[in-house]
Each structure stands twice: as C-alpha cells, then as structure tokens.
Short mmCIF file of C-alpha atoms in Angstrom, two decimals:
data_model
loop_
_atom_site.label_atom_id
_atom_site.label_comp_id
_atom_site.label_asym_id
_atom_site.label_seq_id
_atom_site.Cartn_x
_atom_site.Cartn_y
_atom_site.Cartn_z
CA MET A 191 0.00 0.00 0.00
CA GLY A 192 2.90 2.32 0.55
CA HIS A 193 3.46 5.11 3.00
CA TYR A 194 0.62 7.30 1.77
CA GLY A 195 -1.98 4.51 1.90
CA TRP A 196 -1.47 4.06 5.62
CA ALA A 197 -1.73 7.81 6.15
CA PHE A 198 -5.12 7.75 4.44
CA LEU A 199 -6.34 4.95 6.71
CA GLY A 200 -5.34 7.00 9.75
CA SER A 201 -7.28 10.01 8.55
CA PRO A 202 -10.94 10.72 9.41
CA PHE A 203 -12.08 10.00 5.82
CA PRO A 204 -12.64 6.23 6.16
CA ILE A 205 -14.62 6.77 9.36
CA SER A 206 -16.78 9.47 7.76
CA PHE A 207 -17.36 7.23 4.71
CA ALA A 208 -18.48 4.38 6.96
CA VAL A 209 -20.80 6.65 8.93
CA ALA A 210 -22.35 8.02 5.72
CA ILE A 211 -22.83 4.52 4.26
CA LEU A 212 -24.51 3.24 7.40
CA ARG A 213 -26.52 6.38 8.15
CA TYR A 214 -27.99 6.84 4.67
CA ARG A 215 -28.21 3.11 3.88
CA LEU A 216 -25.91 3.37 0.88
CA TYR A 217 -25.14 -0.33 1.17
CA ASP A 218 -28.37 -0.99 -0.71
CA ILE A 219 -26.64 -0.67 -4.09
CA GLY A 220 -29.74 -1.38 -6.18
CA ARG A 221 -31.61 1.51 -4.63
CA LEU A 222 -28.61 3.79 -5.05
CA ALA A 223 -28.20 2.82 -8.71
CA ARG A 224 -31.91 3.33 -9.39
CA ARG A 225 -31.82 6.80 -7.86
CA SER A 226 -28.67 7.74 -9.78
CA ILE A 227 -30.20 6.63 -13.08
CA THR A 228 -33.43 8.47 -12.32
CA TYR A 229 -31.58 11.69 -11.51
CA ALA A 230 -29.45 11.35 -14.65
CA VAL A 231 -32.56 10.91 -16.82
CA VAL A 232 -34.22 13.96 -15.23
CA VAL A 233 -31.10 16.07 -15.81
CA VAL A 234 -30.93 15.01 -19.47
CA ILE A 235 -34.62 15.77 -20.01
CA LEU A 236 -34.33 19.19 -18.36
CA GLY A 237 -31.24 19.98 -20.42
CA PHE A 238 -33.05 18.97 -23.62
CA VAL A 239 -36.06 21.13 -22.75
CA TYR A 240 -33.82 24.10 -21.92
CA ALA A 241 -31.83 23.75 -25.15
CA SER A 242 -35.01 23.38 -27.21
CA VAL A 243 -36.65 26.46 -25.71
CA THR A 244 -33.46 28.50 -26.09
CA LEU A 245 -33.01 27.48 -29.74
CA ALA A 246 -36.70 28.06 -30.51
CA LEU A 247 -36.61 31.54 -29.00
CA GLY A 248 -33.39 32.28 -30.83
CA SER A 249 -34.87 31.33 -34.18
CA ILE A 250 -38.17 33.17 -33.59
CA VAL A 251 -36.68 36.44 -32.36
CA ALA A 252 -33.80 38.23 -34.07
CA ALA A 253 -30.43 36.84 -33.00
CA ASP A 254 -29.07 40.28 -32.07
CA ASP A 255 -31.97 41.13 -29.78
CA GLU A 256 -31.17 41.61 -26.08
CA PHE A 257 -34.48 40.02 -25.15
CA THR A 258 -33.33 36.69 -26.57
CA VAL A 259 -30.13 36.82 -24.57
CA ALA A 260 -31.98 37.77 -21.39
CA THR A 261 -34.61 35.08 -21.88
CA ALA A 262 -32.02 32.39 -22.51
#
C-alpha cells in the first residue's frame, strides 16, 4: 500500500465514509443505482427542454436582440 496509503487509513475520511454509508443506507446498491439513473434521466430531459426552448426563441426572435439573450 505504501506510505501514503497508511496515512489515508489513519485520517478521518474512512470513518466518515463508513458513517455516511450506514446512516444513509448506501449499502443498498440497487436503490442507489436506481436513484442515480433516475436523476441522470431527469437532468438530461431538463437539459433537452432548456436547449429546445433556447433554440426556438433564438430562431423566432432576431439573434441580435437583447431580449433573446436575457430570456435564454
């Protein structure tokens, strides 16, 4: 492991990781994966909606208009 690996084990990080895993039940990996995938899908959908609205407003209103920039 080397010198630095042992220093990491002596730090408070492994203890805080263990507390977080036990406190928030992160050991249930299926539930954690399902939530991560759900959040990723929501972020992609919101990004697509934002990009679509921004491009639609940009094509409807003149590209040099300050209103388009402010709305985006």
